[in-house]
N, CA and C atoms as an extended XYZ file, in Angstrom:
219
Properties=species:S:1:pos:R:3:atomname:S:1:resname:S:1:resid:I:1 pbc="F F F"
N       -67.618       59.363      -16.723 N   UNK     1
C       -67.880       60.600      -15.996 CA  UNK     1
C       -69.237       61.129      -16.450 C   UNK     1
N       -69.903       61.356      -15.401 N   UNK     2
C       -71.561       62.155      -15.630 CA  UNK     2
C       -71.567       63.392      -15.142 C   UNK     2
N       -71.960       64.714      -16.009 N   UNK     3
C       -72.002       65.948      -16.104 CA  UNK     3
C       -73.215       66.485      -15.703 C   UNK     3
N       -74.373       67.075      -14.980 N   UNK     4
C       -75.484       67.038      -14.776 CA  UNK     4
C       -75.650       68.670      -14.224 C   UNK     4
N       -75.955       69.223      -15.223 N   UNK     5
C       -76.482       70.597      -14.478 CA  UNK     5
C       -78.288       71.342      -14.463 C   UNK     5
N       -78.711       71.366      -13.007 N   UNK     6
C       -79.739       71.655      -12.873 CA  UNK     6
C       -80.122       73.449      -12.364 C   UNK     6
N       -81.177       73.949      -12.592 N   UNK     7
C       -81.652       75.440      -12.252 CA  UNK     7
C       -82.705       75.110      -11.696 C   UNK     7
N       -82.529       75.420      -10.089 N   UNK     8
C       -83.843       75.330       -8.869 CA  UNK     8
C       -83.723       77.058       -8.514 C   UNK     8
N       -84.922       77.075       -8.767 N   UNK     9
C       -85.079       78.999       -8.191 CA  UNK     9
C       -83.711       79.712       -8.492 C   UNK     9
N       -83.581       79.806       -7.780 N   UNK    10
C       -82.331       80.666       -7.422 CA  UNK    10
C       -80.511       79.955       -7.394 C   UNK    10
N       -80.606       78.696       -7.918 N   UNK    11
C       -79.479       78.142       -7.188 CA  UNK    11
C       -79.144       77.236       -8.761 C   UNK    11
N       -77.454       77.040       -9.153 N   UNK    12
C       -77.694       76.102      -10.508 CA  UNK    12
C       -76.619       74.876       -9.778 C   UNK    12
N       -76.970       73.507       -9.533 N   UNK    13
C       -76.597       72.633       -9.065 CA  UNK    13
C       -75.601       72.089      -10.015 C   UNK    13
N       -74.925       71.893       -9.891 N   UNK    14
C       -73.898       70.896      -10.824 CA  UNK    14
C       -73.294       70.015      -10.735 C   UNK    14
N       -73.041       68.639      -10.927 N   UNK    15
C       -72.738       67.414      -10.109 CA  UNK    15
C       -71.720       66.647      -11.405 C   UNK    15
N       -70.827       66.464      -10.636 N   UNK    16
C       -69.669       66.000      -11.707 CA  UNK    16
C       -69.510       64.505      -10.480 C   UNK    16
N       -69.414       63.289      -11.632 N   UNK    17
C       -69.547       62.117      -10.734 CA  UNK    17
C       -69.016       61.158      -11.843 C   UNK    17
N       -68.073       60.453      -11.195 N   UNK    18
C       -67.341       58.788      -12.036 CA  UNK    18
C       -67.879       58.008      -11.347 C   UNK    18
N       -67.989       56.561      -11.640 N   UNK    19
C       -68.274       55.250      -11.040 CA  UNK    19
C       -67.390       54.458      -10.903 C   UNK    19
N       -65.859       55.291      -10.842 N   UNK    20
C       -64.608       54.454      -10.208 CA  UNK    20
C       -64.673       54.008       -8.728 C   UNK    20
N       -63.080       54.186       -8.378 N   UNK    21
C       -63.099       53.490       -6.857 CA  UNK    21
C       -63.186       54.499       -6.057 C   UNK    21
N       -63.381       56.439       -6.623 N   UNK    22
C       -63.546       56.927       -5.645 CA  UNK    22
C       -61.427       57.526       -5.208 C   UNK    22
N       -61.633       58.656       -4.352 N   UNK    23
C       -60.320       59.259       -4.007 CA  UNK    23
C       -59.945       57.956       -3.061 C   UNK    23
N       -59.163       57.831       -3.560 N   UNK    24
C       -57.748       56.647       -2.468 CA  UNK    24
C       -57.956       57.123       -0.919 C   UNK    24
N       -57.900       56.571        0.349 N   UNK    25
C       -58.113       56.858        1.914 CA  UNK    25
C       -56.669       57.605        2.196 C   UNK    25
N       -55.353       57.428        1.530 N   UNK    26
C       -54.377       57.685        1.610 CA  UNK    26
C       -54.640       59.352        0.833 C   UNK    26
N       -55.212       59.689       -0.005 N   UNK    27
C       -55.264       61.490       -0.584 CA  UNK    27
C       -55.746       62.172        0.504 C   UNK    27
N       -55.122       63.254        0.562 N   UNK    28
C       -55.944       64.051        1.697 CA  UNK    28
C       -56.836       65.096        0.307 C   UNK    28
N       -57.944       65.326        1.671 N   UNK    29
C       -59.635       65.589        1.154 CA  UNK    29
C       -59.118       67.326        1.216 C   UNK    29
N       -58.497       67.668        1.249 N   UNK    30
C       -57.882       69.270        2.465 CA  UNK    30
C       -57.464       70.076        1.787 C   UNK    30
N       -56.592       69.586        0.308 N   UNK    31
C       -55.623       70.618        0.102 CA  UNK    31
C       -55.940       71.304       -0.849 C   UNK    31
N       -54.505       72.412       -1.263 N   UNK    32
C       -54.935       73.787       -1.132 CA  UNK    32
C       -55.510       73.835       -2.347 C   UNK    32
N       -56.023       73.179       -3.296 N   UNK    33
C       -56.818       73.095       -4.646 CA  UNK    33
C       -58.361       73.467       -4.202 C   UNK    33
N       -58.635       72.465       -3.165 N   UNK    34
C       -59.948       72.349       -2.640 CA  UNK    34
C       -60.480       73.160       -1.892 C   UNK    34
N       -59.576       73.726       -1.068 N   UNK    35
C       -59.420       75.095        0.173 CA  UNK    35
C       -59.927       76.197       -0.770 C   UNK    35
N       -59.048       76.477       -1.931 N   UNK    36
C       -59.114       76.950       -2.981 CA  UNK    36
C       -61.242       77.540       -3.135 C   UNK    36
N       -61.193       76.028       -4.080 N   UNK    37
C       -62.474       76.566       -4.690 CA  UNK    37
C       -63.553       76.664       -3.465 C   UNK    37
N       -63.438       75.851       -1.927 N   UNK    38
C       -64.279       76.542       -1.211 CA  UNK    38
C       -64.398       77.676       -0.720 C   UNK    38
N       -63.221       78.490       -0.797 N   UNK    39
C       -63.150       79.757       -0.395 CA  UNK    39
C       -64.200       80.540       -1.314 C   UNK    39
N       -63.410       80.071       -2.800 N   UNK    40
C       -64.229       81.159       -3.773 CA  UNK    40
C       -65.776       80.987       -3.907 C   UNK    40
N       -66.207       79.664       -3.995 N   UNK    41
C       -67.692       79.304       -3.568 CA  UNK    41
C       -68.479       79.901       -2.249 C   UNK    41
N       -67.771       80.319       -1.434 N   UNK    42
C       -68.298       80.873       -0.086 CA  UNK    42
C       -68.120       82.865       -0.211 C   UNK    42
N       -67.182       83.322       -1.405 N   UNK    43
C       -67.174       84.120       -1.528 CA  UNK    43
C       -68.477       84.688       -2.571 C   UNK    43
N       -69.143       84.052       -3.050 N   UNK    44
C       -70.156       84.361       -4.123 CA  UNK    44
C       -71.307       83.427       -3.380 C   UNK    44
N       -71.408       83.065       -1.668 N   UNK    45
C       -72.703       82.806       -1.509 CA  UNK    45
C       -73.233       81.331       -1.559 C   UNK    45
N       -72.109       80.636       -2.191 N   UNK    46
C       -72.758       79.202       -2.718 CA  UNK    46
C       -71.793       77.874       -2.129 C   UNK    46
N       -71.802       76.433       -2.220 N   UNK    47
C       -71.342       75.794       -1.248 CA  UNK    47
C       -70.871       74.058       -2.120 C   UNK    47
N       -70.040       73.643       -1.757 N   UNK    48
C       -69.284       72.484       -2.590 CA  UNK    48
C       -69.619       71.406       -1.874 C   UNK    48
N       -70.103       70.317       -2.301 N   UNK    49
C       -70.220       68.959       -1.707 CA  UNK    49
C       -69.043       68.118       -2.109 C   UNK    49
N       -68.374       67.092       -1.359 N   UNK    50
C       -68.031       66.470       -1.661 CA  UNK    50
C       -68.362       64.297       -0.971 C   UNK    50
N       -68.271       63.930       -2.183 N   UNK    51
C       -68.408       62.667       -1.183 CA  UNK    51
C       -67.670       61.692       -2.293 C   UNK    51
N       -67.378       60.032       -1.058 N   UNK    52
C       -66.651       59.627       -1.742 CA  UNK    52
C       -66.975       57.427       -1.924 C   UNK    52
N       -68.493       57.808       -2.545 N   UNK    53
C       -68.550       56.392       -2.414 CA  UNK    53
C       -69.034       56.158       -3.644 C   UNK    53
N       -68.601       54.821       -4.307 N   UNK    54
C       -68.690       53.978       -4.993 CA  UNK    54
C       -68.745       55.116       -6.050 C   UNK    54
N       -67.232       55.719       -6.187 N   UNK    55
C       -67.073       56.798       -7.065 CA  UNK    55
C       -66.877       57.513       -6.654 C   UNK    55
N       -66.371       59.208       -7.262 N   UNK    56
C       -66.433       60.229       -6.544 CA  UNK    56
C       -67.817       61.354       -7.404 C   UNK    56
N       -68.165       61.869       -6.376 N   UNK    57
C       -69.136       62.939       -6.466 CA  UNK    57
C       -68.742       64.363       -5.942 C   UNK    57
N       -68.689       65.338       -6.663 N   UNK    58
C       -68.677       66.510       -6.580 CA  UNK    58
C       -70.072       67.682       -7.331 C   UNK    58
N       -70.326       68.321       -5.961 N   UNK    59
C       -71.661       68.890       -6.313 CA  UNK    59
C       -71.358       70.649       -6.113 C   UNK    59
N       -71.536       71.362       -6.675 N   UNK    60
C       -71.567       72.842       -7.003 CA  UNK    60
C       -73.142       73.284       -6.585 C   UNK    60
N       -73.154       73.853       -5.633 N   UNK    61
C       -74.329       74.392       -5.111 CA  UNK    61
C       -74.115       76.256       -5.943 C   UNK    61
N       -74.628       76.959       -7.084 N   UNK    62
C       -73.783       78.113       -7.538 CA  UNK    62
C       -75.458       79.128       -7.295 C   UNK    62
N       -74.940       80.115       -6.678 N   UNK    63
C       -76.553       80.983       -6.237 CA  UNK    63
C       -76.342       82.245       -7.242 C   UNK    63
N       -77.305       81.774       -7.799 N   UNK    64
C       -78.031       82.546       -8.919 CA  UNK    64
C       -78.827       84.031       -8.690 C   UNK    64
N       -78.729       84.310       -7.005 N   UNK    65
C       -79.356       85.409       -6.412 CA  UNK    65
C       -78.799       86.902       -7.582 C   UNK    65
N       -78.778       87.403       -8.911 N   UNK    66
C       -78.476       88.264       -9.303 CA  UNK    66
C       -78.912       90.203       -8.833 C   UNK    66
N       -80.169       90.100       -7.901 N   UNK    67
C       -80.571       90.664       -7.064 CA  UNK    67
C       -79.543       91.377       -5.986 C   UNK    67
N       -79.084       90.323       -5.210 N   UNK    68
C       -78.629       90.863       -4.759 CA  UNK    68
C       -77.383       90.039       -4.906 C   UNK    68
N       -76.196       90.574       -5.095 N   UNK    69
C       -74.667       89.468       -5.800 CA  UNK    69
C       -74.379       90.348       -4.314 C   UNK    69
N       -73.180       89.236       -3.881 N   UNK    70
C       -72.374       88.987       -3.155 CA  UNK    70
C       -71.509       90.559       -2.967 C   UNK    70
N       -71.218       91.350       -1.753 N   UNK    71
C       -70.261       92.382       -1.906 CA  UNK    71
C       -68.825       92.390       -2.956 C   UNK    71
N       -68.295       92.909       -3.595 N   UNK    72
C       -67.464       92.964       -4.353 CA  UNK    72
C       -67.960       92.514       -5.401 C   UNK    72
N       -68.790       92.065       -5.691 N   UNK    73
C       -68.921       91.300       -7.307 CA  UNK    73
C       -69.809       92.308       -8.198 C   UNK    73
């Protein structure tokens, strides 16, 4: 597993990635874990990648805008 966190302007990227076989075609991509953290990522402004080759990759787009934070926060 590779841990990789970057700071571009305004935004801190974070990419969590194995060089396994990747989520099985049989898992669904959907559920409510994942629903989950895209909600809360869309609630603070910022956005989740996911992909699923030759390994899995998960990317954290997290906006650093402290200026102006998200209503409620």
């Amino acid at each position: 597993i590779t841990i990789d966190f970057q700071i571009q302007t305004e935004t801190c990227i974070i990419t969590i990635q194995d060089n396994g076989v990747g989520i099985p075609d049989g898992i669904p991509r959907q559920g409510n874990g994942l629903q989950n953290i895209r909600k809360r990522m869309e609630m603070i402004r910022s956005r989740m990648e996911m992909k699923n080759r030759n390994g899995t990759r998960i990317r954290f787009y997290i906006n650093l805008d402290f200026k102006n934070p998200p209503i409620g926060l």
